[in-house]
Coordinates of C-alpha atoms and ligand atoms in Angstrom, one line a residue:
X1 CA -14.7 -14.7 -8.6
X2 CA -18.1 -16.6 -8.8
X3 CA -20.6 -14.8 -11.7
X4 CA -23.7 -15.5 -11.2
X5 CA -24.9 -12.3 -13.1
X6 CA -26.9 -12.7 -16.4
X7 CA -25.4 -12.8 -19.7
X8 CA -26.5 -9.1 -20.8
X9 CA -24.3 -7.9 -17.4
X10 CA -21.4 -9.6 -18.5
X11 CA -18.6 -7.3 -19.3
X12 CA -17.9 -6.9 -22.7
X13 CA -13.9 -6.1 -23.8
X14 CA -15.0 -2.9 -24.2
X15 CA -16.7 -2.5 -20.9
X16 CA -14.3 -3.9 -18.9
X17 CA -15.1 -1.8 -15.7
X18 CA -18.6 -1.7 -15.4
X19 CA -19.8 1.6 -14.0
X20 CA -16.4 1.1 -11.7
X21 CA -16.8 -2.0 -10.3
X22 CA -14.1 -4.3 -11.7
X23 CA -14.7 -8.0 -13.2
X24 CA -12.2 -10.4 -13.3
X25 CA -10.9 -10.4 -16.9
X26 CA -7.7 -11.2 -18.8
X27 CA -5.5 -8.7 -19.9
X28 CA -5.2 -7.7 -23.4
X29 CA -2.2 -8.5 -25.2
X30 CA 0.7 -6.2 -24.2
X31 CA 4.4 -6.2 -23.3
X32 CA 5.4 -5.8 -19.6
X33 CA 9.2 -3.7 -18.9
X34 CA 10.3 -3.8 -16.1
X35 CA 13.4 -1.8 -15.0
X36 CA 15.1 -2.6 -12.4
X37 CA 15.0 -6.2 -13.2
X38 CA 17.5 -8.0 -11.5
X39 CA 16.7 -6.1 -7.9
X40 CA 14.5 -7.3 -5.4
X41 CA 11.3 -6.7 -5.7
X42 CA 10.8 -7.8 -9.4
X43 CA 12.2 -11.2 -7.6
X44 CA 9.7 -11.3 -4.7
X45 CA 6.3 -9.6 -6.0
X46 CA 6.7 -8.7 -9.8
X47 CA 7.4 -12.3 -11.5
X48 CA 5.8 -14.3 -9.1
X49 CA 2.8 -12.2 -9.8
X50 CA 2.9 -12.0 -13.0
X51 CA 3.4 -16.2 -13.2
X52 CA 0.2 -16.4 -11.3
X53 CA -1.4 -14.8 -13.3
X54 CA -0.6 -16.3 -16.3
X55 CA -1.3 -19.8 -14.4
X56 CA -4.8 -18.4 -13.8
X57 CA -5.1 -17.2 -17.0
X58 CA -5.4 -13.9 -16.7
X59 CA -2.7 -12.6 -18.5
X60 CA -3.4 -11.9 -21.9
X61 CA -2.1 -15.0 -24.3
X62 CA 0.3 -13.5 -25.9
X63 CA 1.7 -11.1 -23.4
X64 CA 5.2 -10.5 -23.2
X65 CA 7.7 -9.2 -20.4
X66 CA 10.9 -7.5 -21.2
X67 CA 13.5 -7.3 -18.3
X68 CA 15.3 -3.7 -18.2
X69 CA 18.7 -3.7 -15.9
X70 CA 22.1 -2.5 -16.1
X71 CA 23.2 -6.1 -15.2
X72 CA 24.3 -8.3 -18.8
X73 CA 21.6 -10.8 -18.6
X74 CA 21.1 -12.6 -22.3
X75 CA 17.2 -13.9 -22.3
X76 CA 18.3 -17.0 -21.3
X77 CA 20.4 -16.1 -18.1
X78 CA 17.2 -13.5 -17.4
X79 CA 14.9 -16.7 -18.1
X80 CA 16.5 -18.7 -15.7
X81 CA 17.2 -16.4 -12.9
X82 CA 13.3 -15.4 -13.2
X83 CA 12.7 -19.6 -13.3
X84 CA 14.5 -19.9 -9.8
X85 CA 13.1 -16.5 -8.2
X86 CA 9.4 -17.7 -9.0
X87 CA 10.4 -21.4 -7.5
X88 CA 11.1 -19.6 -4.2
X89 CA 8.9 -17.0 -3.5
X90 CA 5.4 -17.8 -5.9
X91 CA 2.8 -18.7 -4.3
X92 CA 2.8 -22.9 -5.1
X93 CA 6.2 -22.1 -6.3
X94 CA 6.8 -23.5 -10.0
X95 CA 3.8 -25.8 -10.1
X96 CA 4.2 -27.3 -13.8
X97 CA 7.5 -27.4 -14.9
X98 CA 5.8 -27.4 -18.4
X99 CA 3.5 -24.5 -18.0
X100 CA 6.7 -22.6 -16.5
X101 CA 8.7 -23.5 -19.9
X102 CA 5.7 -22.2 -21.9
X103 CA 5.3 -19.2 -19.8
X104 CA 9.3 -18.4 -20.1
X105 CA 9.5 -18.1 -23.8
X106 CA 7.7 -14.7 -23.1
X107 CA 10.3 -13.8 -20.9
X108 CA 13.2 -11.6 -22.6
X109 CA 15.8 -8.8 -22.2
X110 CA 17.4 -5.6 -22.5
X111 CA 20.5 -4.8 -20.9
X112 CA 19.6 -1.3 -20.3
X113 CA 21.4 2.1 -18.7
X114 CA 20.3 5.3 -20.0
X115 CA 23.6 6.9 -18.4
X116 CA 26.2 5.3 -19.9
X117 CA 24.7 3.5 -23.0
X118 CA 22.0 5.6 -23.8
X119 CA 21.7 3.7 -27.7
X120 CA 20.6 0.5 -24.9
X121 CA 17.0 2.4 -25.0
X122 CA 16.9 2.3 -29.0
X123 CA 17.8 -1.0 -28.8
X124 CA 14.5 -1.4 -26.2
X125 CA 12.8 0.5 -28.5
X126 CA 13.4 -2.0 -31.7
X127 CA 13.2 -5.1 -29.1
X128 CA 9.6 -4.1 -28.3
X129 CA 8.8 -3.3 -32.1
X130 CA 10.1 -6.6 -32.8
X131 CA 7.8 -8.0 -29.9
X132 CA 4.9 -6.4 -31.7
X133 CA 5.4 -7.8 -34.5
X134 CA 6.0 -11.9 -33.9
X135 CA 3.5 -12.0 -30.9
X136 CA 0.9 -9.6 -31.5
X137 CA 1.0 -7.3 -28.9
X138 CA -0.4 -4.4 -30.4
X139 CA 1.9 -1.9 -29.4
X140 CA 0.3 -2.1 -26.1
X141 CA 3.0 -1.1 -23.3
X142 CA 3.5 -1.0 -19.7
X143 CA 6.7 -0.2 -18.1
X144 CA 7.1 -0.4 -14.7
X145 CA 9.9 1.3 -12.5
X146 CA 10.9 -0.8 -10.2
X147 CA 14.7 1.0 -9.6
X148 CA 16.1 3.8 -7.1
X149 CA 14.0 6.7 -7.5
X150 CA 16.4 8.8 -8.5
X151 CA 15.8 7.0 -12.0
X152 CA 12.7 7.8 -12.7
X153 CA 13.1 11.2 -13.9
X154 CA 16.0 9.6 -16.6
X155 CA 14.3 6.9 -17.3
X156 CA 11.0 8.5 -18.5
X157 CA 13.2 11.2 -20.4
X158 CA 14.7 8.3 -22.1
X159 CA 11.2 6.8 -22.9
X160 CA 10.2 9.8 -24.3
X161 CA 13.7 10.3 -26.2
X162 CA 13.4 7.0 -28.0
X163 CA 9.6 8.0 -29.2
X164 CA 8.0 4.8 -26.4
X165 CA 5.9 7.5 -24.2
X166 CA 3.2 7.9 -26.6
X167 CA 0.4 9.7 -25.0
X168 CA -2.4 9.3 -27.3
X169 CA -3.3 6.3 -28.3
X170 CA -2.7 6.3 -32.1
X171 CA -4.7 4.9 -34.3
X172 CA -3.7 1.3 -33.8
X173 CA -0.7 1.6 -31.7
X174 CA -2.2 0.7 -28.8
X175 CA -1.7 1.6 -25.3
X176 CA 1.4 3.0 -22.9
X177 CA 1.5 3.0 -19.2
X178 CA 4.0 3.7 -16.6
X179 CA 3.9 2.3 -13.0
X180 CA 5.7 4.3 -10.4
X181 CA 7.1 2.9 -7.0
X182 CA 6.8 5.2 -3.9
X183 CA 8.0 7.0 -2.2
X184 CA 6.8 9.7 -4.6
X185 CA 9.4 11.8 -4.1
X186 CA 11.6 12.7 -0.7
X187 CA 9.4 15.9 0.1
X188 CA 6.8 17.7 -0.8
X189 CA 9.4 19.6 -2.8
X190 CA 10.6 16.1 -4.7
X191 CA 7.1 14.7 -5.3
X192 CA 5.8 18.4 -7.4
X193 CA 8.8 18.0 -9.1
X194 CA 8.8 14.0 -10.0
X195 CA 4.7 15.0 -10.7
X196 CA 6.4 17.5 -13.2
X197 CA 9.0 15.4 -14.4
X198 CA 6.3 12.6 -15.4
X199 CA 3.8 15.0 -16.5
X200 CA 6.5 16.3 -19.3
X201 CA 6.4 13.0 -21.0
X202 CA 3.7 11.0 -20.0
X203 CA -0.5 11.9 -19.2
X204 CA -1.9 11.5 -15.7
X205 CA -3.8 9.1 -16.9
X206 CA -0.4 6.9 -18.1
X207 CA 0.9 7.1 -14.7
X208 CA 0.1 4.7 -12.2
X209 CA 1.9 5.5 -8.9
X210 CA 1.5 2.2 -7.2
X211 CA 0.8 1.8 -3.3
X212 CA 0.8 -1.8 -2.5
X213 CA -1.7 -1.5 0.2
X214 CA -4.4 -0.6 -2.0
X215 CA -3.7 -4.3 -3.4
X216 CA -4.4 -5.8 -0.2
X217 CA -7.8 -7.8 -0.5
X218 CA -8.6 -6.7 2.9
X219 CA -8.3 -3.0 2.1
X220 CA -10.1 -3.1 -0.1
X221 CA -12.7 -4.6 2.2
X222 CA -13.1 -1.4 3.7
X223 CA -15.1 -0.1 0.8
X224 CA -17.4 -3.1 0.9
X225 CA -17.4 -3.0 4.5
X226 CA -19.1 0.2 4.7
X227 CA -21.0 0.8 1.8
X228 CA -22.4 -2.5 0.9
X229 CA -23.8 -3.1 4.6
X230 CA -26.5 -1.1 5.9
X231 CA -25.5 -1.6 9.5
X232 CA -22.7 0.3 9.7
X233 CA -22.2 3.3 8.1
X234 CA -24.9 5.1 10.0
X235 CA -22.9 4.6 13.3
X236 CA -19.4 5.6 11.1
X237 CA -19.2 9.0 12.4
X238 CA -18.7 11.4 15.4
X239 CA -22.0 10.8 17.1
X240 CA -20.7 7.1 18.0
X241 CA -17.0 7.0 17.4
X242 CA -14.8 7.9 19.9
X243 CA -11.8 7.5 17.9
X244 CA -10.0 5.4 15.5
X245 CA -6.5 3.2 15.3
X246 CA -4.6 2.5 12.9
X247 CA -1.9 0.2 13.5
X248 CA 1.3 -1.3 11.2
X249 CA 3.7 -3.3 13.2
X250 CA 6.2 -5.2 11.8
X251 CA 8.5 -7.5 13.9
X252 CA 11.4 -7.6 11.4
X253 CA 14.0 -4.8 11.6
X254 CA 15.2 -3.0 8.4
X255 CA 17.6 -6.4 7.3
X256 CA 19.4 -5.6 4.6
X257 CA 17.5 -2.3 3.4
X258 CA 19.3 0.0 6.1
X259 CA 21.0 2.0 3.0
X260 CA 17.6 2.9 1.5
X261 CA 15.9 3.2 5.4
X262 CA 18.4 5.6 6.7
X263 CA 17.0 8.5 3.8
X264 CA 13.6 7.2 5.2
X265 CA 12.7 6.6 8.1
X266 CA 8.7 4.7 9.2
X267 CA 7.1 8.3 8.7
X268 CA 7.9 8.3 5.2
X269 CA 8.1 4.6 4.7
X270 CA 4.6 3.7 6.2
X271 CA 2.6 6.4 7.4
X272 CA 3.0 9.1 4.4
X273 CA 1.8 6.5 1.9
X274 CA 0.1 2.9 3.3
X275 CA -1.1 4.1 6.7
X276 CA -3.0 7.8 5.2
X277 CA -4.7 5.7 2.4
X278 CA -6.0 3.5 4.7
X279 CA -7.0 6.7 6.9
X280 CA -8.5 7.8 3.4
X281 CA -10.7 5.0 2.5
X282 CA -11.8 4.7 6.6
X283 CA -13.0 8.2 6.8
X284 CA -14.5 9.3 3.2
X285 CA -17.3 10.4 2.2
X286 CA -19.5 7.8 0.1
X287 CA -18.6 7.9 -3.4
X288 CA -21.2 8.6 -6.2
X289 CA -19.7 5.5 -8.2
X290 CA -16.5 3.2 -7.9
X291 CA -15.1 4.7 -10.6
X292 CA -11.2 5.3 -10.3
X293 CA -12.6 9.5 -10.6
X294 CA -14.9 9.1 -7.7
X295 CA -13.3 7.0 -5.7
X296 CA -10.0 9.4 -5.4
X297 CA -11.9 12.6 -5.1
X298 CA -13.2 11.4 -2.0
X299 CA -10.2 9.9 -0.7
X300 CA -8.3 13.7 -1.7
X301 CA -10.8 15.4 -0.1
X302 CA -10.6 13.4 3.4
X303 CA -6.4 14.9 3.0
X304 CA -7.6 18.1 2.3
X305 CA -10.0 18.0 5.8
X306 CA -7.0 16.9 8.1
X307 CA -5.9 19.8 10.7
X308 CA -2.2 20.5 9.5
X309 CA 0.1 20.1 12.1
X310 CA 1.4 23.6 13.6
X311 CA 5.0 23.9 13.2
X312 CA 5.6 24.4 16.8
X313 CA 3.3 21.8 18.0
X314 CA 5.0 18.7 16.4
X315 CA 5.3 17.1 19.5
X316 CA 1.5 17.4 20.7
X317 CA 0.3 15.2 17.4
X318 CA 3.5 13.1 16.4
X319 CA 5.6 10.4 18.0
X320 CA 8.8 8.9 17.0
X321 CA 11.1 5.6 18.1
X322 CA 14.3 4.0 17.6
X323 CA 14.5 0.3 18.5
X324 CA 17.6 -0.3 20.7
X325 CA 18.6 -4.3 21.1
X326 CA 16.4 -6.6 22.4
X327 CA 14.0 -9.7 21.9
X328 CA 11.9 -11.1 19.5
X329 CA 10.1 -14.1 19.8
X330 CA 12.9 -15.3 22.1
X331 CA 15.8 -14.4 20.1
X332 CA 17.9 -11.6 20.3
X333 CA 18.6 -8.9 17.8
X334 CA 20.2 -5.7 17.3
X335 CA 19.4 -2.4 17.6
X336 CA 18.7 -0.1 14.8
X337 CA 22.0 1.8 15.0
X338 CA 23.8 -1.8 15.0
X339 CA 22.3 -3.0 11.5
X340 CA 24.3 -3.0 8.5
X341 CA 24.1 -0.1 6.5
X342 CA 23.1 2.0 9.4
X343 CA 24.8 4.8 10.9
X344 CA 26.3 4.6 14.4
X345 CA 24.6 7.4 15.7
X346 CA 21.3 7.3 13.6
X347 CA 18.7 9.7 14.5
X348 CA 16.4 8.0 11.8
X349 CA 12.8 6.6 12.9
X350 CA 11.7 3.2 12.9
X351 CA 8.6 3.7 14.7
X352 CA 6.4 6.8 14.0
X353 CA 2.9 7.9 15.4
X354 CA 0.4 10.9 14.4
X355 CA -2.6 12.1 15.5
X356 CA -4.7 13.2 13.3
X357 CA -8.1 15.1 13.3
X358 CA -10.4 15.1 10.3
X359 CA -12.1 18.6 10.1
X360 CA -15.3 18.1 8.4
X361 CA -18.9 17.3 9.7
X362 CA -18.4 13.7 10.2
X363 CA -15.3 13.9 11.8
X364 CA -15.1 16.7 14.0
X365 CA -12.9 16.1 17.1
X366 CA -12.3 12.1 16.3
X367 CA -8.5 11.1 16.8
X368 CA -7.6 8.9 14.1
X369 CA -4.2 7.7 15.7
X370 CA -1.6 5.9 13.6
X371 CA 1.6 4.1 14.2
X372 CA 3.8 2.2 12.5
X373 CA 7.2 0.5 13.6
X374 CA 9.7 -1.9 13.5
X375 CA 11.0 -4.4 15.0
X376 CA 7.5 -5.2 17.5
X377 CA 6.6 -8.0 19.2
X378 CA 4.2 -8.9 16.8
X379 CA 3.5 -8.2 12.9
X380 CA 0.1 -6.4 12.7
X381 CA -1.8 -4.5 10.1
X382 CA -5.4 -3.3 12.0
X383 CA -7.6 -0.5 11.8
X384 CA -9.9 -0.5 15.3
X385 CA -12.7 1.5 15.7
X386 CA -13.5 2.5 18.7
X387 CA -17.2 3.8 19.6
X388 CA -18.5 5.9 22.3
X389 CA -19.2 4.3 25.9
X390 CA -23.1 4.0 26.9
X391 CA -24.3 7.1 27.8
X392 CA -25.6 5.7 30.9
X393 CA -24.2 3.3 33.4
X394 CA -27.0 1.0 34.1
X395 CA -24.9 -1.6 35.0
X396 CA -22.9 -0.1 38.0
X397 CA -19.4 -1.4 39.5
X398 CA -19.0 -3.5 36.3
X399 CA -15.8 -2.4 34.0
X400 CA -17.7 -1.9 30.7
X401 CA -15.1 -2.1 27.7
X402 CA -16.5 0.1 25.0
X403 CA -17.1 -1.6 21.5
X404 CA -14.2 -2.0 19.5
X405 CA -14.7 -3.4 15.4
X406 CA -11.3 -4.1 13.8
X407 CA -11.0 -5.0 10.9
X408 CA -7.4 -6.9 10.7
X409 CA -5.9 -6.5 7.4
X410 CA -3.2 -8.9 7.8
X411 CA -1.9 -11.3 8.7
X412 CA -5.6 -13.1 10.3
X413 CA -7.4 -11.5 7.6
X414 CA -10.9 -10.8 9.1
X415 CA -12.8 -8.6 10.8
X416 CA -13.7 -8.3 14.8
X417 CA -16.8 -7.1 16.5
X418 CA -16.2 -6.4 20.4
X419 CA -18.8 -6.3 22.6
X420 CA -20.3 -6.8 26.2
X421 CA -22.1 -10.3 27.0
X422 CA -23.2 -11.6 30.5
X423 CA -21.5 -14.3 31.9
X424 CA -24.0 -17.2 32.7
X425 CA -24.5 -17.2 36.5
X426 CA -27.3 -15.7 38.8
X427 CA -25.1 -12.8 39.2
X428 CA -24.6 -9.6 36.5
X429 CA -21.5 -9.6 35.1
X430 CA -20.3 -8.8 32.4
X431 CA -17.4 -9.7 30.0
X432 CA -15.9 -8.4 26.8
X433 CA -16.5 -11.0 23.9
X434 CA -15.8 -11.4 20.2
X435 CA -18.2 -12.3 16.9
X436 CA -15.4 -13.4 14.3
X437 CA -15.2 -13.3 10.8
X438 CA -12.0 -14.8 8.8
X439 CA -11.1 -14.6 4.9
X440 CA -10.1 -18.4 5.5
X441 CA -12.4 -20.1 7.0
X442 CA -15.1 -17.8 5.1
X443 CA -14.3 -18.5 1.8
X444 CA -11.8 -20.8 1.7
X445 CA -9.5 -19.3 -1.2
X446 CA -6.5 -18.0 -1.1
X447 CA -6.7 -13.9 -2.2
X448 CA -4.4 -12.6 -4.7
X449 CA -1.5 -11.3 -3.7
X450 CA -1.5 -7.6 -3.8
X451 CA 0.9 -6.6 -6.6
X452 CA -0.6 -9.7 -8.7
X453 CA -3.7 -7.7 -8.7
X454 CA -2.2 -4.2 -9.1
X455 CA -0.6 -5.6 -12.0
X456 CA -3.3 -6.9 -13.8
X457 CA -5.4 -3.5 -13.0
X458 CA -2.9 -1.6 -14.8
X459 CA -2.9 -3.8 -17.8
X460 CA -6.6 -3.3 -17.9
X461 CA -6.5 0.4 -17.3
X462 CA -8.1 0.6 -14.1
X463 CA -6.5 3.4 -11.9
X464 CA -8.8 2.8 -8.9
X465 CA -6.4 1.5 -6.8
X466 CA -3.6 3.5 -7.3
X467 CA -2.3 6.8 -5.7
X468 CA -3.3 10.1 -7.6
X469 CA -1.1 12.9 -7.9
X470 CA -2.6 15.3 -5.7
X471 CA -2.9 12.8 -2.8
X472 CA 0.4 12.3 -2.9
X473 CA 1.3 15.6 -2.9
X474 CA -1.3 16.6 -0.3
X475 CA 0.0 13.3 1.8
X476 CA 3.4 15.0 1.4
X477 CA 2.0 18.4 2.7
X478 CA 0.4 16.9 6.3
X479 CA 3.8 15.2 7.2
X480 CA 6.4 17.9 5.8
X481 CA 5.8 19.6 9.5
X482 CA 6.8 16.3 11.2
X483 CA 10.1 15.6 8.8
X484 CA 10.9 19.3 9.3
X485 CA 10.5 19.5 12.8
X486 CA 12.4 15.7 13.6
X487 CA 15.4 16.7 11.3
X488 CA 15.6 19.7 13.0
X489 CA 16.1 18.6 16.7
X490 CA 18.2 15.3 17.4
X491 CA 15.8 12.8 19.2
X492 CA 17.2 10.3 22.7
X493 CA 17.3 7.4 20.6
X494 CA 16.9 4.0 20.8
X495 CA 14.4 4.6 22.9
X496 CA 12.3 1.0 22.6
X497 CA 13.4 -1.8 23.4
X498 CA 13.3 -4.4 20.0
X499 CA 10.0 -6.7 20.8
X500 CA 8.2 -4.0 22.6
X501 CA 5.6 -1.9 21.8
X502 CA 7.1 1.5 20.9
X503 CA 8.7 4.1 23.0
X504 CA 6.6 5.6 26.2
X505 CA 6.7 9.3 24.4
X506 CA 3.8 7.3 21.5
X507 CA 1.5 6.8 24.9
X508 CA 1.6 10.2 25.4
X509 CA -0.2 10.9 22.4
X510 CA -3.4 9.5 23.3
X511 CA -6.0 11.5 25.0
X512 CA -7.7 10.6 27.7
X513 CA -8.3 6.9 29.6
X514 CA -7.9 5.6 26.1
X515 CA -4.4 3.7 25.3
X516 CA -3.0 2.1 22.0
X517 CA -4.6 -1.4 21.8
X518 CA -2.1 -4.1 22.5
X519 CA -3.1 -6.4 19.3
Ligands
LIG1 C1 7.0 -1.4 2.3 C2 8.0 -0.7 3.2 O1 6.4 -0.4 1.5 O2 6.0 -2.0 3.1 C3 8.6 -1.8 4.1 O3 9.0 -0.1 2.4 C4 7.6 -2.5 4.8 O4 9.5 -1.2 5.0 C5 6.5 -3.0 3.9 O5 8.2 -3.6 5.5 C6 5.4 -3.7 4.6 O6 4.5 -4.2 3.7 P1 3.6 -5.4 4.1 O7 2.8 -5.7 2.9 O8 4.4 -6.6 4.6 O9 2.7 -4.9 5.3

């Protein structure tokens, strides 16, 4: 980030988050955990984020990160296995084999299991005191849990068992943090009871429930989008939207995740967590300030306004698919019910849809449609927004497309203005055409990945970006009807065809002329 702002605007480290808006900083010293450190995701996201950062940096010099996994690493075998997982999937991979030497001997770990050796979190305990003490972290902590979520309830226990969830910050001791994975819980049930669990050992403020969305530079556009322009909020409401699309399509299937997907399923995977925050941030209200208070009180109260979905009237405001076999990009693949993992006669979704309606005075009577799925022709993240035709047609017998702005979150990060031009001729016609803008030919820098930047939010404290308690819960209350309602009656799946657009029961669900865009 460019600063051009004076010297007396510059952040101090006490003021890192001036009046809410964040400025790019380093973190302060502090010691990383992460459990669940030999699975996936610290492999594809965590470390390769981390290493950016630190290559930027932006990670606090003498930051440490403690790996936390049942598996018998020694620091050297966690070193190395880190060393090749950052060569294939960071950005730039490795870079400087020097810098990444320098940048592993803050690297360590704890063989860890709270079940069966629960002395392993004592040992964590002195490991991190140790830490402390030869690199100056301060006592400042973040653990993230990066493990099945049936863990995190133990795990925090054990925190608190072995005296590492301090919740005040003691004179001196520095800070502790926790960073939560979704799904928040399996239910609305699940997610007041893992709010519970957390809340027994840890603050609100110490938890960070992370949605990796909210990372997404382009999401976070949306804000900037709407309240830094003056052309476009006064049309973002009911008087000149006709309704509004949000769209996730992936064209991979589940891979090698069908164990976790089967429990899942794209309403809970996508739309309960990514897809409504993106709803959120589309449809609230202005905030009073960017602070991580104002900004989630708006987004809550935007949940609160959506109609709930009668019990008996699931099937007038959701949608749901399985992908059969089929085509993508030219080459076949299987259907869900064929992946491994995956049970034969599956009656799990991979491609769900809602209609929503915001009740409030902006929103009356808008659809905001969403849909996510699998295994489509294309990978898509968009949110269109559709306005009202002309009230009048002057220009008659021509097929007027209404104005469409969508701002394309990935991949073809940008945003898309749709409107009617006349084609050059002596004739009147008229055509649909496009004003364009793109993150990379715009600005010509790559944006930090999203968990790089969730990361280093935590470490500064800034919970802006991730999900509050009662928005997941309240997230959990619009789509318990749905879940209910879906594991009740046993659906004709597959019903889509892999590499097609969803199943013909989704086009059902939009009202009028209008259709799902095609993207
Ligand atoms: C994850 C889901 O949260 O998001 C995955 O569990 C999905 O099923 C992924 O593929 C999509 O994320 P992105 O950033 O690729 O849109």
């Amino acid at each position: 980030m460019s600063d051009s702002r004076s010297g007396a605007e510059r952040p101090s480290a006490q003021n890192p988050l001036r009046e809410g808006l964040r400025v790019e900083r380093a973190a302060e010293a502090c010691t990383i955990v992460i459990f669940g450190a030999s699975g996936d995701l610290t492999k594809r996201k965590l470390m390769p984020g981390l290493y950016s950062l630190y290559q930027q940096n932006l990670l606090g010099g003498a930051c440490a990160i403690v790996g936390a996994s049942r598996t018998k690493y020694s620091h050297e075998d966690f070193r190395q296995e880190m060393k090749e997982a950052v060569a294939e999937h960071g950005h730039g991979g490795l870079g400087d084999e020097a810098q990444w030497n320098t940048f592993a001997e803050s690297l360590f770990y704890n063989p860890t299991d709270g079940r069966s050796e629960p002395q392993s979190f004592d040992a964590l305990a002195a490991l991190l005191e140790k830490i402390d003490g030869e690199r100056g972290t301060g006592g400042n902590r973040l653990f993230y849990l990066s493990t099945p979520p049936s863990l995190y309830t133990p795990i925090a226990r054990d925190l608190a068992r072995v005296g590492l969830n301090r919740r005040g910050r003691d004179k001196g001791a520095g800070w502790t943090r926790i960073i939560v994975e979704k799904p928040f819980g399996h239910d609305l049930e699940s997610a007041k009871q893992l709010n519970v669990d957390l809340l027994e050992h840890f603050s609100e403020n110490q938890v960070y429930r992370i949605d990796h969305y909210l990372g997404k530079e382009t999401v976070q556009n949306i804000n900037v989008l709407r309240f830094a322009n003056g052309i476009f909020e006064p049309l973002w409401d009911r008087r000149y939207i006709d309704h509004v699309q949000i769209t996730a399509s992936e064209n991979l299937g589940v891979g090698s995740r069908g164990g976790y997907y089967e429990g899942a399923g794209a309403l809970r995977d996508m739309l309960k967590n990514h897809l409504l925050q993106v709803l959120a941030l589309v449809a609230m209200e202005p905030p009073s300030s960017l602070d991580a208070a104002g900004v989630r009180d708006e987004k809550s109260k935007v949940l609160r306004a959506v109609r709930r979905i009668p019990a008996d009237q699931v099937d007038d405001y959701a949608a749901r698919g399985q992908y059969a076999k089929g085509s993508v990009n030219g080459q076949p693949v299987n259907g869900y019910r064929d992946e491994t993992g995956v049970d034969a006669e599956s009656n799990t979704e991979t491609y769900a849809a809602l209609k929503l309606y915001v009740d409030n005075w902006r929103w009356a009577d808008v659809p905001f449609y969403l849909r996510s799925g699998k295994r489509m022709p294309k990978r898509v993240t968009e949110v269109a927004i559709q306005f009202r035709r002309v009230p009048h047609d002057l220009f008659r017998g021509q097929q007027l497309e209404s104005n469409t702005l969508i701002l394309r979150l990935q991949p073809d990060e940008g945003i898309t203005l749709r409107f009617g031009a006349k084609v050059p001729g002596q004739a009147v016609q008229i055509r649909p055409v496009s004003m364009e803008f793109q993150y990379g030919t715009s600005f010509g820098k790559r944006s930090p990945e999203a968990y790089e930047r969730l990361l280093l939010d935590a470490m500064l404290g800034d919970s802006t970006l991730f999900a509050r308690g009662d928005f997941v819960e309240l997230s959990w209350e619009l789509v318990t009807p749905v879940i209910d309602y879906w594991a009740a009656h046993v659906a004709d799946f597959p019903n889509y065809a892999a590499g097609s657009w969803g199943p013909k029961v989704s086009d059902d669900l939009v009202e009028g002329d209008d259709h799902w865009r095609r993207p």
